[in-house]
Amino acid sequence: MKTLNYVFNWLLSSGALTIITIFAWKYVKPWLDNKTEHAATEQSKAVWMLLEKVATTAVNALVGQPMSGQAKFDEATKNVLTFMKNQGFVVTKELAESAVQSAYEKSPLTPTVSNKEEK
């Protein structure tokens, strides 16, 4: 035990422990930064998937309502914004409108207009 104490005191007093710590930090810091960036990316993906699912649900819930298309779109956008705000996520109106528009385009329940020209 005394030997271990002498070794630790020598590492501390000679500055070797400081050099080892700095050397280790140079290798660990980029790894930690990469992990932080990866976690932020994964969180963004999860929020986007949640936004798409909420938009799809809002669109499907309003399909049978006797409202105009613009009124349904506005109501679905409002529902998406409200839900995301209640869950603690900050979503802009433009992003919510984009998600709702995408949900309308992907939904098999909404009619599609074909603009194909016949030859």
mmCIF file of C-alpha atoms in Angstrom:
data_model
loop_
_atom_site.group_PDB
_atom_site.id
_atom_site.type_symbol
_atom_site.label_atom_id
_atom_site.label_comp_id
_atom_site.label_asym_id
_atom_site.label_seq_id
_atom_site.Cartn_x
_atom_site.Cartn_y
_atom_site.Cartn_z
ATOM 1 C CA MET A 1 0.000 0.000 0.000
ATOM 2 C CA LYS A 2 2.905 2.290 0.824
ATOM 3 C CA THR A 3 4.417 1.651 -2.586
ATOM 4 C CA LEU A 4 1.187 2.592 -4.314
ATOM 5 C CA ASN A 5 1.070 5.808 -2.288
ATOM 6 C CA TYR A 6 4.682 6.614 -3.258
ATOM 7 C CA VAL A 7 3.933 6.007 -6.943
ATOM 8 C CA PHE A 8 0.876 8.255 -6.844
ATOM 9 C CA ASN A 9 2.792 11.008 -5.043
ATOM 10 C CA TRP A 10 5.612 10.753 -7.585
ATOM 11 C CA LEU A 11 3.129 10.974 -10.504
ATOM 12 C CA LEU A 12 1.508 14.000 -8.907
ATOM 13 C CA SER A 13 4.678 15.840 -7.938
ATOM 14 C CA SER A 14 6.557 15.179 -11.185
ATOM 15 C CA GLY A 15 3.718 16.445 -13.382
ATOM 16 C CA ALA A 16 3.340 13.079 -15.119
ATOM 17 C CA LEU A 17 -0.243 12.759 -13.920
ATOM 18 C CA THR A 18 -1.058 16.145 -15.469
ATOM 19 C CA ILE A 19 0.526 15.125 -18.769
ATOM 20 C CA ILE A 20 -1.341 11.809 -18.785
ATOM 21 C CA THR A 21 -4.612 13.634 -18.056
ATOM 22 C CA ILE A 22 -4.052 16.165 -20.856
ATOM 23 C CA PHE A 23 -3.043 13.403 -23.261
ATOM 24 C CA ALA A 24 -6.158 11.359 -22.384
ATOM 25 C CA TRP A 25 -8.402 14.430 -22.699
ATOM 26 C CA LYS A 26 -7.080 15.090 -26.244
ATOM 27 C CA TYR A 27 -8.313 11.632 -27.223
ATOM 28 C CA VAL A 28 -11.548 11.580 -25.229
ATOM 29 C CA LYS A 29 -12.887 15.057 -26.131
ATOM 30 C CA PRO A 30 -13.439 14.377 -29.889
ATOM 31 C CA TRP A 31 -15.180 11.130 -28.982
ATOM 32 C CA LEU A 32 -17.479 12.940 -26.532
ATOM 33 C CA ASP A 33 -18.211 15.684 -29.083
ATOM 34 C CA ASN A 34 -19.112 13.026 -31.651
ATOM 35 C CA LYS A 35 -21.447 11.316 -29.175
ATOM 36 C CA THR A 36 -23.134 14.647 -28.405
ATOM 37 C CA GLU A 37 -23.638 15.427 -32.094
ATOM 38 C CA HIS A 38 -25.011 11.945 -32.739
ATOM 39 C CA ALA A 39 -27.480 12.275 -29.854
ATOM 40 C CA ALA A 40 -28.717 15.615 -31.198
ATOM 41 C CA THR A 41 -29.183 14.096 -34.660
ATOM 42 C CA GLU A 42 -31.121 11.139 -33.264
ATOM 43 C CA GLN A 43 -33.333 13.468 -31.231
ATOM 44 C CA SER A 44 -34.081 15.557 -34.326
ATOM 45 C CA LYS A 45 -35.040 12.415 -36.257
ATOM 46 C CA ALA A 46 -37.345 11.311 -33.455
ATOM 47 C CA VAL A 47 -39.039 14.722 -33.276
ATOM 48 C CA TRP A 48 -39.516 14.761 -37.054
ATOM 49 C CA MET A 49 -41.053 11.261 -37.001
ATOM 50 C CA LEU A 50 -43.394 12.358 -34.200
ATOM 51 C CA LEU A 51 -44.344 15.462 -36.191
ATOM 52 C CA GLU A 52 -45.144 13.350 -39.270
ATOM 53 C CA LYS A 53 -47.286 10.934 -37.243
ATOM 54 C CA VAL A 54 -49.180 13.750 -35.538
ATOM 55 C CA ALA A 55 -49.786 15.445 -38.897
ATOM 56 C CA THR A 56 -51.025 12.196 -40.424
ATOM 57 C CA THR A 57 -53.378 11.635 -37.503
ATOM 58 C CA ALA A 58 -54.681 15.212 -37.709
ATOM 59 C CA VAL A 59 -55.304 14.888 -41.448
ATOM 60 C CA ASN A 60 -57.053 11.508 -41.138
ATOM 61 C CA ALA A 61 -59.235 12.792 -38.299
ATOM 62 C CA LEU A 62 -60.574 15.618 -40.470
ATOM 63 C CA VAL A 63 -61.227 13.645 -43.671
ATOM 64 C CA GLY A 64 -64.948 13.115 -43.095
ATOM 65 C CA GLN A 65 -65.675 16.553 -41.657
ATOM 66 C CA PRO A 66 -68.037 18.831 -43.637
ATOM 67 C CA MET A 67 -65.461 21.626 -44.021
ATOM 68 C CA SER A 68 -63.674 23.195 -46.949
ATOM 69 C CA GLY A 69 -60.209 21.963 -47.834
ATOM 70 C CA GLN A 70 -58.534 25.130 -46.580
ATOM 71 C CA ALA A 71 -60.457 24.982 -43.296
ATOM 72 C CA LYS A 72 -59.365 21.344 -42.806
ATOM 73 C CA PHE A 73 -55.787 22.297 -43.573
ATOM 74 C CA ASP A 74 -55.860 25.180 -41.085
ATOM 75 C CA GLU A 75 -57.499 23.023 -38.408
ATOM 76 C CA ALA A 76 -54.971 20.205 -38.914
ATOM 77 C CA THR A 77 -52.093 22.705 -38.707
ATOM 78 C CA LYS A 78 -53.540 24.176 -35.517
ATOM 79 C CA ASN A 79 -53.933 20.687 -34.015
ATOM 80 C CA VAL A 80 -50.337 19.789 -34.867
ATOM 81 C CA LEU A 81 -48.984 23.029 -33.384
ATOM 82 C CA THR A 82 -51.044 22.583 -30.215
ATOM 83 C CA PHE A 83 -49.990 18.976 -29.708
ATOM 84 C CA MET A 84 -46.296 19.645 -30.281
ATOM 85 C CA LYS A 85 -46.404 22.668 -27.954
ATOM 86 C CA ASN A 86 -48.117 20.590 -25.249
ATOM 87 C CA GLN A 87 -45.369 17.972 -25.596
ATOM 88 C CA GLY A 88 -42.693 20.645 -25.129
ATOM 89 C CA PHE A 89 -41.392 20.847 -28.702
ATOM 90 C CA VAL A 90 -40.910 24.141 -30.504
ATOM 91 C CA VAL A 91 -42.334 23.886 -34.026
ATOM 92 C CA THR A 92 -42.801 26.826 -36.368
ATOM 93 C CA LYS A 93 -46.056 27.324 -38.236
ATOM 94 C CA GLU A 94 -44.282 26.825 -41.575
ATOM 95 C CA LEU A 95 -42.885 23.470 -40.423
ATOM 96 C CA ALA A 96 -46.308 22.352 -39.188
ATOM 97 C CA GLU A 97 -47.898 23.413 -42.485
ATOM 98 C CA SER A 98 -45.225 21.487 -44.387
ATOM 99 C CA ALA A 99 -45.870 18.353 -42.319
ATOM 100 C CA VAL A 100 -49.649 18.654 -42.799
ATOM 101 C CA GLN A 101 -49.228 19.197 -46.559
ATOM 102 C CA SER A 102 -47.016 16.115 -46.730
ATOM 103 C CA ALA A 103 -49.596 14.125 -44.770
ATOM 104 C CA TYR A 104 -52.361 15.237 -47.158
ATOM 105 C CA GLU A 105 -50.267 14.155 -50.133
ATOM 106 C CA LYS A 106 -49.439 10.762 -48.620
ATOM 107 C CA SER A 107 -52.893 9.995 -47.254
ATOM 108 C CA PRO A 108 -54.933 7.451 -49.202
ATOM 109 C CA LEU A 109 -58.086 8.962 -47.678
ATOM 110 C CA THR A 110 -57.751 12.325 -49.404
ATOM 111 C CA PRO A 111 -58.681 12.652 -53.064
ATOM 112 C CA THR A 112 -55.962 13.328 -55.592
ATOM 113 C CA VAL A 113 -56.345 15.518 -58.635
ATOM 114 C CA SER A 114 -54.718 14.214 -61.787
ATOM 115 C CA ASN A 115 -53.464 16.768 -64.298
ATOM 116 C CA LYS A 116 -52.465 14.319 -67.016
ATOM 117 C CA GLU A 117 -53.056 15.440 -70.554
ATOM 118 C CA GLU A 118 -54.567 12.867 -72.842
ATOM 119 C CA LYS A 119 -52.974 12.435 -76.268
#
